[in-house]
PDB file of C-alpha atoms in Angstrom:
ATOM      1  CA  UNK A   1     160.985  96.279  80.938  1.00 51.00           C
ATOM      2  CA  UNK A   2     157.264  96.667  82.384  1.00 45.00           C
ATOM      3  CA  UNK A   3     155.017  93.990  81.321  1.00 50.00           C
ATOM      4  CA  UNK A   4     151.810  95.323  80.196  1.00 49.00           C
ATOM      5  CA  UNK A   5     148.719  93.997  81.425  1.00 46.00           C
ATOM      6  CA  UNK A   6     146.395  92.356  78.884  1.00 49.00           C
ATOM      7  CA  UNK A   7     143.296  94.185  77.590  1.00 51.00           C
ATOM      8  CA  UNK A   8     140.065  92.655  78.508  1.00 45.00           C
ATOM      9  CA  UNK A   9     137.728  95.511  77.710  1.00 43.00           C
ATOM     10  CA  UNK A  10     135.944  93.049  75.541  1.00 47.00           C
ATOM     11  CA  UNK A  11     135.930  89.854  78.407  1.00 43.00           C
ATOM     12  CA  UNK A  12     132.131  89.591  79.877  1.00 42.00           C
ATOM     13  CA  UNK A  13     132.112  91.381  83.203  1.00 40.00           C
ATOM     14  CA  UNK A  14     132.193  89.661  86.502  1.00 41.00           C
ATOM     15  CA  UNK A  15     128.211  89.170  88.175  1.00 41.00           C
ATOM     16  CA  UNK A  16     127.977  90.858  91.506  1.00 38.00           C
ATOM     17  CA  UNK A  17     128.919  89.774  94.637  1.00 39.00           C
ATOM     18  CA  UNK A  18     126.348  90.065  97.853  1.00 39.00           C
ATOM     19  CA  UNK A  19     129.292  92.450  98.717  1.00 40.00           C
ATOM     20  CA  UNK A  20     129.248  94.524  95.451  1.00 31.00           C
ATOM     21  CA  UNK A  21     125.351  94.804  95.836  1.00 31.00           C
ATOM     22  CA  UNK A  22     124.924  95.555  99.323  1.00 32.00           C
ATOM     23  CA  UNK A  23     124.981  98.864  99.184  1.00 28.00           C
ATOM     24  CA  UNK A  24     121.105  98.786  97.798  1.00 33.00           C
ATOM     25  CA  UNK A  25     119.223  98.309 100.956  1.00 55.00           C
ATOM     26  CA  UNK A  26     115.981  97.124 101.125  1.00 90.00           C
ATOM     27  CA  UNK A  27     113.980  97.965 104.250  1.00 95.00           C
ATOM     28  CA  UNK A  28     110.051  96.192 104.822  1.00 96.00           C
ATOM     29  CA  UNK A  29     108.000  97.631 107.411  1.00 96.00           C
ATOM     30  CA  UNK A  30     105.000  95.629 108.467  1.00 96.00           C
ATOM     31  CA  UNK A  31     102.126  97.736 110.370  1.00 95.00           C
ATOM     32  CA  UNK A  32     100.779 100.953 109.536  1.00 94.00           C
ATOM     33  CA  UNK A  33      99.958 102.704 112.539  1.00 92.00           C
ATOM     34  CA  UNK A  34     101.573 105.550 114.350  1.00 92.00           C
ATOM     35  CA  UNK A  35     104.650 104.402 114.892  1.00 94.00           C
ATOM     36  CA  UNK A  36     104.563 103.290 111.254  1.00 96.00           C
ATOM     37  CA  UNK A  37     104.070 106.845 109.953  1.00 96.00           C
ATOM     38  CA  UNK A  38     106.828 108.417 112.391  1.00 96.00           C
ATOM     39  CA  UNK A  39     109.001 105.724 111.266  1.00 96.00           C
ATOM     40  CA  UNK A  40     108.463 106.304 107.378  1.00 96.00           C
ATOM     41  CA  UNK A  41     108.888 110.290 108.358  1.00 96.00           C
ATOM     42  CA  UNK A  42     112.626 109.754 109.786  1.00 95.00           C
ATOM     43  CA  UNK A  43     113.502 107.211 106.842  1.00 95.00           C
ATOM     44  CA  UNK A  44     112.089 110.178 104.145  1.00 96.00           C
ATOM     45  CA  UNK A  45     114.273 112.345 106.044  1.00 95.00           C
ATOM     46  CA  UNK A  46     117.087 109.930 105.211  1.00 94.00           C
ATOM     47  CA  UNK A  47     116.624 110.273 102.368  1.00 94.00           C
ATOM     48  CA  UNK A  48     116.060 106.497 102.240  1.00 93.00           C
ATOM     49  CA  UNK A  49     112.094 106.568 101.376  1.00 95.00           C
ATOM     50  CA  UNK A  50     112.365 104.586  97.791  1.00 94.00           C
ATOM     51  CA  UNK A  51     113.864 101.721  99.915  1.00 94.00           C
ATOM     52  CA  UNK A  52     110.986 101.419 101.958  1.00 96.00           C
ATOM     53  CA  UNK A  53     108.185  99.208 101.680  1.00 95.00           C
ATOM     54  CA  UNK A  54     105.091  99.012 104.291  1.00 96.00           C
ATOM     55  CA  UNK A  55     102.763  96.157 104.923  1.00 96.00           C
ATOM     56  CA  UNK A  56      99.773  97.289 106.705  1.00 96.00           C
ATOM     57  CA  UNK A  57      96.561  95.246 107.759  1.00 94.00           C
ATOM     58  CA  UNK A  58      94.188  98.517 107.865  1.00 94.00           C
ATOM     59  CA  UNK A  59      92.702 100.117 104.589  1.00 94.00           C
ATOM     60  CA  UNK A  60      94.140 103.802 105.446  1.00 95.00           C
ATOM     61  CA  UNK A  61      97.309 105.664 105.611  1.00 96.00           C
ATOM     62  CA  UNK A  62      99.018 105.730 109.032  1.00 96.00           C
ATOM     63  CA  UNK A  63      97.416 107.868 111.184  1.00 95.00           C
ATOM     64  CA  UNK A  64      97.215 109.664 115.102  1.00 93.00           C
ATOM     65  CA  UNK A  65      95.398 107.252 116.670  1.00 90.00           C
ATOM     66  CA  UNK A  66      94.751 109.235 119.954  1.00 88.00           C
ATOM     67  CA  UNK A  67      92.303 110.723 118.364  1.00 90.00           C
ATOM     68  CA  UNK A  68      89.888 108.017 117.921  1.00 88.00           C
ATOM     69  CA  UNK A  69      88.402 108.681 121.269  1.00 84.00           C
ATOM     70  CA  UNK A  70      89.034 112.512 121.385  1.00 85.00           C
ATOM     71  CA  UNK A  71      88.224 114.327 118.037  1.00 87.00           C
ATOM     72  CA  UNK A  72      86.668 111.676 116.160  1.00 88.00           C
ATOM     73  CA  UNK A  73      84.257 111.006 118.788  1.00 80.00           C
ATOM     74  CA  UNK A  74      83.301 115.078 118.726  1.00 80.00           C
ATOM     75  CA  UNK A  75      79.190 115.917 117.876  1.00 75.00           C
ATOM     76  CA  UNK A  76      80.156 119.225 116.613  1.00 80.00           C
ATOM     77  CA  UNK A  77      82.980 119.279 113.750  1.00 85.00           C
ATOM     78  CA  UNK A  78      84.081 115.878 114.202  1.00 87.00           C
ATOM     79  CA  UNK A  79      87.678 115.255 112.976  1.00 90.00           C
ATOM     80  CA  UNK A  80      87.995 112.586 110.207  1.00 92.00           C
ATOM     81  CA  UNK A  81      91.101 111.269 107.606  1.00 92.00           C
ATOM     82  CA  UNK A  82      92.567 112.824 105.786  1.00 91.00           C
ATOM     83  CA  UNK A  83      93.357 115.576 108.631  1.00 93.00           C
ATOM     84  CA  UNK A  84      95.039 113.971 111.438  1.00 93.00           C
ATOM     85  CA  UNK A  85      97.165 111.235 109.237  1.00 94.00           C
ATOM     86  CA  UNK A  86     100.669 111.287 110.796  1.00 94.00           C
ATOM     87  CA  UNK A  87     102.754 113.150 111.603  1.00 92.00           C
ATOM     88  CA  UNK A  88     100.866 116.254 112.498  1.00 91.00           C
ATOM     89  CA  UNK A  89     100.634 114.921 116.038  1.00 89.00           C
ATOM     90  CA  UNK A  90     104.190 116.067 115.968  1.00 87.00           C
ATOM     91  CA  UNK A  91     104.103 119.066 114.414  1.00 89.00           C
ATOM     92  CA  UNK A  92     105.376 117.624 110.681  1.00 90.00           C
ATOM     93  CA  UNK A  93     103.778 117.185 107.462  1.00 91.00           C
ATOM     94  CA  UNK A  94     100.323 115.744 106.785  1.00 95.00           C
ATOM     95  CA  UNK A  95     101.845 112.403 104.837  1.00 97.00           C
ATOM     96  CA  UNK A  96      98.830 111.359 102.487  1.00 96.00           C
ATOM     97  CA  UNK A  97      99.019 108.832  99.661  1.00 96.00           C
ATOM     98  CA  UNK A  98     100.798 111.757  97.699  1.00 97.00           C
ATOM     99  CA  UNK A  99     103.448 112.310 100.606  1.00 97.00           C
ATOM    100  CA  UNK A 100     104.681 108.488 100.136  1.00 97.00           C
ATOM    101  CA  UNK A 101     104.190 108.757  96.320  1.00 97.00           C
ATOM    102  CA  UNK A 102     106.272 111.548  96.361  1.00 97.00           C
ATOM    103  CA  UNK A 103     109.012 110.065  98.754  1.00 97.00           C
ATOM    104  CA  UNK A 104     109.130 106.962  96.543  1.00 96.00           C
ATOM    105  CA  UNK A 105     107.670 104.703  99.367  1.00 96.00           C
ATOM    106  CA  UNK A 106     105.927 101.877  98.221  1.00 95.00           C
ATOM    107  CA  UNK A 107     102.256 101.457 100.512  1.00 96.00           C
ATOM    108  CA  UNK A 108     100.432  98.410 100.661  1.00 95.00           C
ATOM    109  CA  UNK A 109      97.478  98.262 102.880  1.00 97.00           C
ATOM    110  CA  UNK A 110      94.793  95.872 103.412  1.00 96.00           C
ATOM    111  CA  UNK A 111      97.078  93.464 104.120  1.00 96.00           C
ATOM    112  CA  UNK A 112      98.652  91.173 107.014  1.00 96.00           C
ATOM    113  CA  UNK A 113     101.896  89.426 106.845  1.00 95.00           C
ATOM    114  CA  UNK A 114     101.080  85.972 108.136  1.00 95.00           C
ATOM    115  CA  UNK A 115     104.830  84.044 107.940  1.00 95.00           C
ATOM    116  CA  UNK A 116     108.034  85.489 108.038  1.00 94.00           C
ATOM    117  CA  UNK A 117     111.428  83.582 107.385  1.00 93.00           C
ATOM    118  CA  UNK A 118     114.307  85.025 109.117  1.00 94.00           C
ATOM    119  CA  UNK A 119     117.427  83.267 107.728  1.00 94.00           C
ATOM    120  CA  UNK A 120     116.121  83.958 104.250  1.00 91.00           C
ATOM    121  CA  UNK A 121     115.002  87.610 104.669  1.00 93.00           C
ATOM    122  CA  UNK A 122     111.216  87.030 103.195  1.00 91.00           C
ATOM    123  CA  UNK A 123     107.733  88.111 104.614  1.00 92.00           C
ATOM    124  CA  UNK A 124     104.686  86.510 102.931  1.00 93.00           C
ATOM    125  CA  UNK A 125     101.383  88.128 103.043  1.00 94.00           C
ATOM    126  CA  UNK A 126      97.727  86.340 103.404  1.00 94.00           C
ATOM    127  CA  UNK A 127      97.654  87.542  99.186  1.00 92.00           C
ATOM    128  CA  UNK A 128     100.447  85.050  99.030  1.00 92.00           C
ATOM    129  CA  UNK A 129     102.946  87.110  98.013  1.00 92.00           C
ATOM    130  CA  UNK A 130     106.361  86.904  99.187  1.00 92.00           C
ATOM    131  CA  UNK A 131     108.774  90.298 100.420  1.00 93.00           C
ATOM    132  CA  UNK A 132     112.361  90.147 100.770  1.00 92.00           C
ATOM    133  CA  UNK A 133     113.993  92.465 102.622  1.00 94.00           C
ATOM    134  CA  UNK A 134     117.357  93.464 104.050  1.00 93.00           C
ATOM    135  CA  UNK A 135     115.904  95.045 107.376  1.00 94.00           C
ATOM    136  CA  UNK A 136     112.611  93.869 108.932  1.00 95.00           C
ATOM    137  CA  UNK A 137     110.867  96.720 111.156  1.00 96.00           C
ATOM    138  CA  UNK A 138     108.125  95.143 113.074  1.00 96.00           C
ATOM    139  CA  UNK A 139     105.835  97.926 114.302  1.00 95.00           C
ATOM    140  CA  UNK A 140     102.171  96.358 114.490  1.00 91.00           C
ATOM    141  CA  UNK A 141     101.232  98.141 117.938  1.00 85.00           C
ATOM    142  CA  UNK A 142      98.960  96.651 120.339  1.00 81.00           C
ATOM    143  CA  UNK A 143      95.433  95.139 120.562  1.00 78.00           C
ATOM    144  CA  UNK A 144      92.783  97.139 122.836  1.00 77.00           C
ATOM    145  CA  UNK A 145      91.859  95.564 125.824  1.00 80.00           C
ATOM    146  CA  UNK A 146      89.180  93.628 126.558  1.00 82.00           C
ATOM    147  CA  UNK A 147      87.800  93.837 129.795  1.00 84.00           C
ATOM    148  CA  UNK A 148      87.012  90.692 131.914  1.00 88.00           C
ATOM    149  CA  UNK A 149      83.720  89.098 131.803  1.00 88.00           C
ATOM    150  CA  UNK A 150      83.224  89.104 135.052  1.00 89.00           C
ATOM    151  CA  UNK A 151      82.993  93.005 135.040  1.00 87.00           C
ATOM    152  CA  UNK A 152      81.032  93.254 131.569  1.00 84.00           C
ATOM    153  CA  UNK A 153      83.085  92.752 129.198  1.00 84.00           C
ATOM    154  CA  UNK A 154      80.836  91.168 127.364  1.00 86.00           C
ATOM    155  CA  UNK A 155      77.897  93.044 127.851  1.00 86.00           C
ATOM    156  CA  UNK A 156      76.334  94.168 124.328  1.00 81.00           C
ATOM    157  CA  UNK A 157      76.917  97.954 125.193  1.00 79.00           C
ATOM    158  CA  UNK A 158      80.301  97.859 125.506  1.00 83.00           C
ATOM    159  CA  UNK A 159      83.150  98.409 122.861  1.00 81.00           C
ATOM    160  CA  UNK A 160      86.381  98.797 121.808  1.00 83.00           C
ATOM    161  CA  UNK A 161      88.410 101.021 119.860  1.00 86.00           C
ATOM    162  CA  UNK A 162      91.333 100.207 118.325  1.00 87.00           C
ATOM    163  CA  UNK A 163      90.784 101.556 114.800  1.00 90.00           C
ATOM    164  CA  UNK A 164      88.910 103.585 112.542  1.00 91.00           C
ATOM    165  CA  UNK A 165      86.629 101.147 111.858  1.00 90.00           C
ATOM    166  CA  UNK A 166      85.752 100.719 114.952  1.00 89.00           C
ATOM    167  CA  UNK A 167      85.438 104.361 115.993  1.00 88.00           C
ATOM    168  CA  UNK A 168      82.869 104.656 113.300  1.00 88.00           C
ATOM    169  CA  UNK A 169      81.209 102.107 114.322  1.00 86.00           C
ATOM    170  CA  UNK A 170      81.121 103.273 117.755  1.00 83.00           C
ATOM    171  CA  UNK A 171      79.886 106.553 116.879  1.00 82.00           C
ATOM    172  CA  UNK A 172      77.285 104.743 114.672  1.00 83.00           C
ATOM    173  CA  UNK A 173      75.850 102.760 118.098  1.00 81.00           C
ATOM    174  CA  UNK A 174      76.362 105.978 119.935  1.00 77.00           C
ATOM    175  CA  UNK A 175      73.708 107.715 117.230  1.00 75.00           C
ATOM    176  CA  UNK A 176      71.381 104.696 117.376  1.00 74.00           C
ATOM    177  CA  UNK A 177      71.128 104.515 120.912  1.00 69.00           C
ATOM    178  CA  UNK A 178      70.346 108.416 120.996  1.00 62.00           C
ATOM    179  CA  UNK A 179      67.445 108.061 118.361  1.00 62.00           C
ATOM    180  CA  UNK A 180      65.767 105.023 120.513  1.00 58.00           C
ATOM    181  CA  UNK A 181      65.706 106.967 123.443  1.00 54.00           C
ATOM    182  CA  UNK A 182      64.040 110.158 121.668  1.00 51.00           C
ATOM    183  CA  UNK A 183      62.071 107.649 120.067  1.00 52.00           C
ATOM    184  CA  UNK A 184      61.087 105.580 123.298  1.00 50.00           C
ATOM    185  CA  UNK A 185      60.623 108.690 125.588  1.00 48.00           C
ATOM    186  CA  UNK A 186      58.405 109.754 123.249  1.00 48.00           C
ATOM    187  CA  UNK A 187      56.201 106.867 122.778  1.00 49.00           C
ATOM    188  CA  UNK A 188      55.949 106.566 126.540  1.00 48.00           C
ATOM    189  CA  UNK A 189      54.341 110.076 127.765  1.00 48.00           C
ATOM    190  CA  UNK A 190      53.719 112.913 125.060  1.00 45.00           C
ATOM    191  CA  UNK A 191      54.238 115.481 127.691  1.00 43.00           C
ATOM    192  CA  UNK A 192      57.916 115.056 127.978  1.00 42.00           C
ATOM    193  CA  UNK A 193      60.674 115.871 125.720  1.00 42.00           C
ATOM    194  CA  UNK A 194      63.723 114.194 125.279  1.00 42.00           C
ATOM    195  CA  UNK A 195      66.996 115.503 124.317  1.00 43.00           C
ATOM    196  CA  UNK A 196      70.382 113.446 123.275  1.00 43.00           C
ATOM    197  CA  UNK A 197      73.225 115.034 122.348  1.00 47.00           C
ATOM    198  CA  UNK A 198      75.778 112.772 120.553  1.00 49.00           C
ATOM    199  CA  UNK A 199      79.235 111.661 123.144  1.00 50.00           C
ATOM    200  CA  UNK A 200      81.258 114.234 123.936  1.00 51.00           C
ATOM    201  CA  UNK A 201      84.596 113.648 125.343  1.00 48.00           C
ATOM    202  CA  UNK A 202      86.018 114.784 128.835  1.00 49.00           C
ATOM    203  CA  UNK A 203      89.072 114.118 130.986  1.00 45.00           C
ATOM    204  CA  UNK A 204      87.837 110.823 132.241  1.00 45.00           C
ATOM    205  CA  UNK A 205      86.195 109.333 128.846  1.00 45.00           C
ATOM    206  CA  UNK A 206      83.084 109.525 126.852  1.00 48.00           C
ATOM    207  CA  UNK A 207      79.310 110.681 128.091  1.00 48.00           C
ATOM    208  CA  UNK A 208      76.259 111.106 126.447  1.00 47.00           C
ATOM    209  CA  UNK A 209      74.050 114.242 127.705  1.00 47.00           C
ATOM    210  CA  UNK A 210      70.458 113.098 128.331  1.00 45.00           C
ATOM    211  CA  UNK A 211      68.223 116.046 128.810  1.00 46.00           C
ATOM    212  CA  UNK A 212      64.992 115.664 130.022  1.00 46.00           C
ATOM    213  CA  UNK A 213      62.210 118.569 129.912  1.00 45.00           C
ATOM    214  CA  UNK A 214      58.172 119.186 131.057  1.00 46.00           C
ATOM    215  CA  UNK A 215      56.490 120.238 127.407  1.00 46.00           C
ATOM    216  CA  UNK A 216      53.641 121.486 129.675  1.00 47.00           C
ATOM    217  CA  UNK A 217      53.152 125.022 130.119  1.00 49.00           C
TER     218      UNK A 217
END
């Protein structure tokens, strides 16, 4: 005769293996530029996007960053956040703060991972807070280059552009440096006029248009 088994509907249940539980995967992605933003776009597309979380040292969403020296740069109808956030570069969605909301991906910006701990799967942030994580995607780009002193690189005119912030701030010195020469051309002979047109952008990189024109009749 077959044994039956005993019933032990009422015995506590078993905790979890790591095996049981790995199916929940946990994915951290620290930087939040372009790469960032295409890389949250093909995990949405998953279907994966409440698993991620991104770490990213700038204030803003991912975003193209080509056109910091192209569009934003522009005198007339200058482009500005939130209308080239990624991934309309490519010809997807515009992914604001609702996009990720939507998608379940958790955003956390202002911030830079300082230490990272490899055998145990943590990130810790200069908050202090610590991130585990079952895949790491590292995906902080590049820093701009700085040219060599010995060909000006340290001249006061000259700057970089890496990120919004500094694209602003470019434009800022661009608009400054406009006014002062209105301003000084002026002071210097009343007969001649001075015209400055914010940078525009060409092929080769950014110019200002100084016009220069005889108020006498």
């Amino acid at each position: 005769r077959t044994q039956r088994p005993p019933d032990n509907s009422n015995a506590p249940h078993a905790a979890p293996t790591s095996e049981m539980s790995a199916i929940a995967k946990k994915i951290v992605l620290v930087g939040g530029g372009n790469a960032a933003g295409y890389f949250a776009r093909a995990v949405v597309a998953a279907g994966r996007g409440a698993e991620l979380t991104m770490i990213a040292a700038e204030n803003v969403l991912p975003y193209e960053r080509p056109a910091l020296t192209k569009a934003f740069l522009h005198a007339e109808s200058p482009a500005r956040l939130p209308g080239f956030h990624t991934s309309v570069g490519g010809g997807g969605e515009r992914q604001t703060a609702e996009w990720y909301a939507t998608h379940g991906v958790e955003v956390i910006l202002g911030t830079r991972v300082v230490d990272a701990n490899l055998e145990e799967k943590t990130v810790v942030t200069d908050a202090g807070k610590s991130y585990s994580y079952d895949k790491l995607v590292v995906a902080i780009g590049c820093t701009a280059l700085k040219l060599p002193s010995a060909i000006g690189g340290d001249l006061p005119g000259v700057h970089r552009v890496r990120d919004v912030a500094d694209a602003v701030h470019a434009r800022e010195v661009a608009a400054d440096r406009a006014r002062e020469l209105q301003r000084g051309a002026a002071d210097r002979d009343d007969e001649l006029i001075v015209r400055v047109r914010l940078p525009r952008v060409g092929d080769d990189g950014l110019f200002f248009e100084v016009r220069v024109h005889d108020a006498r009749p």
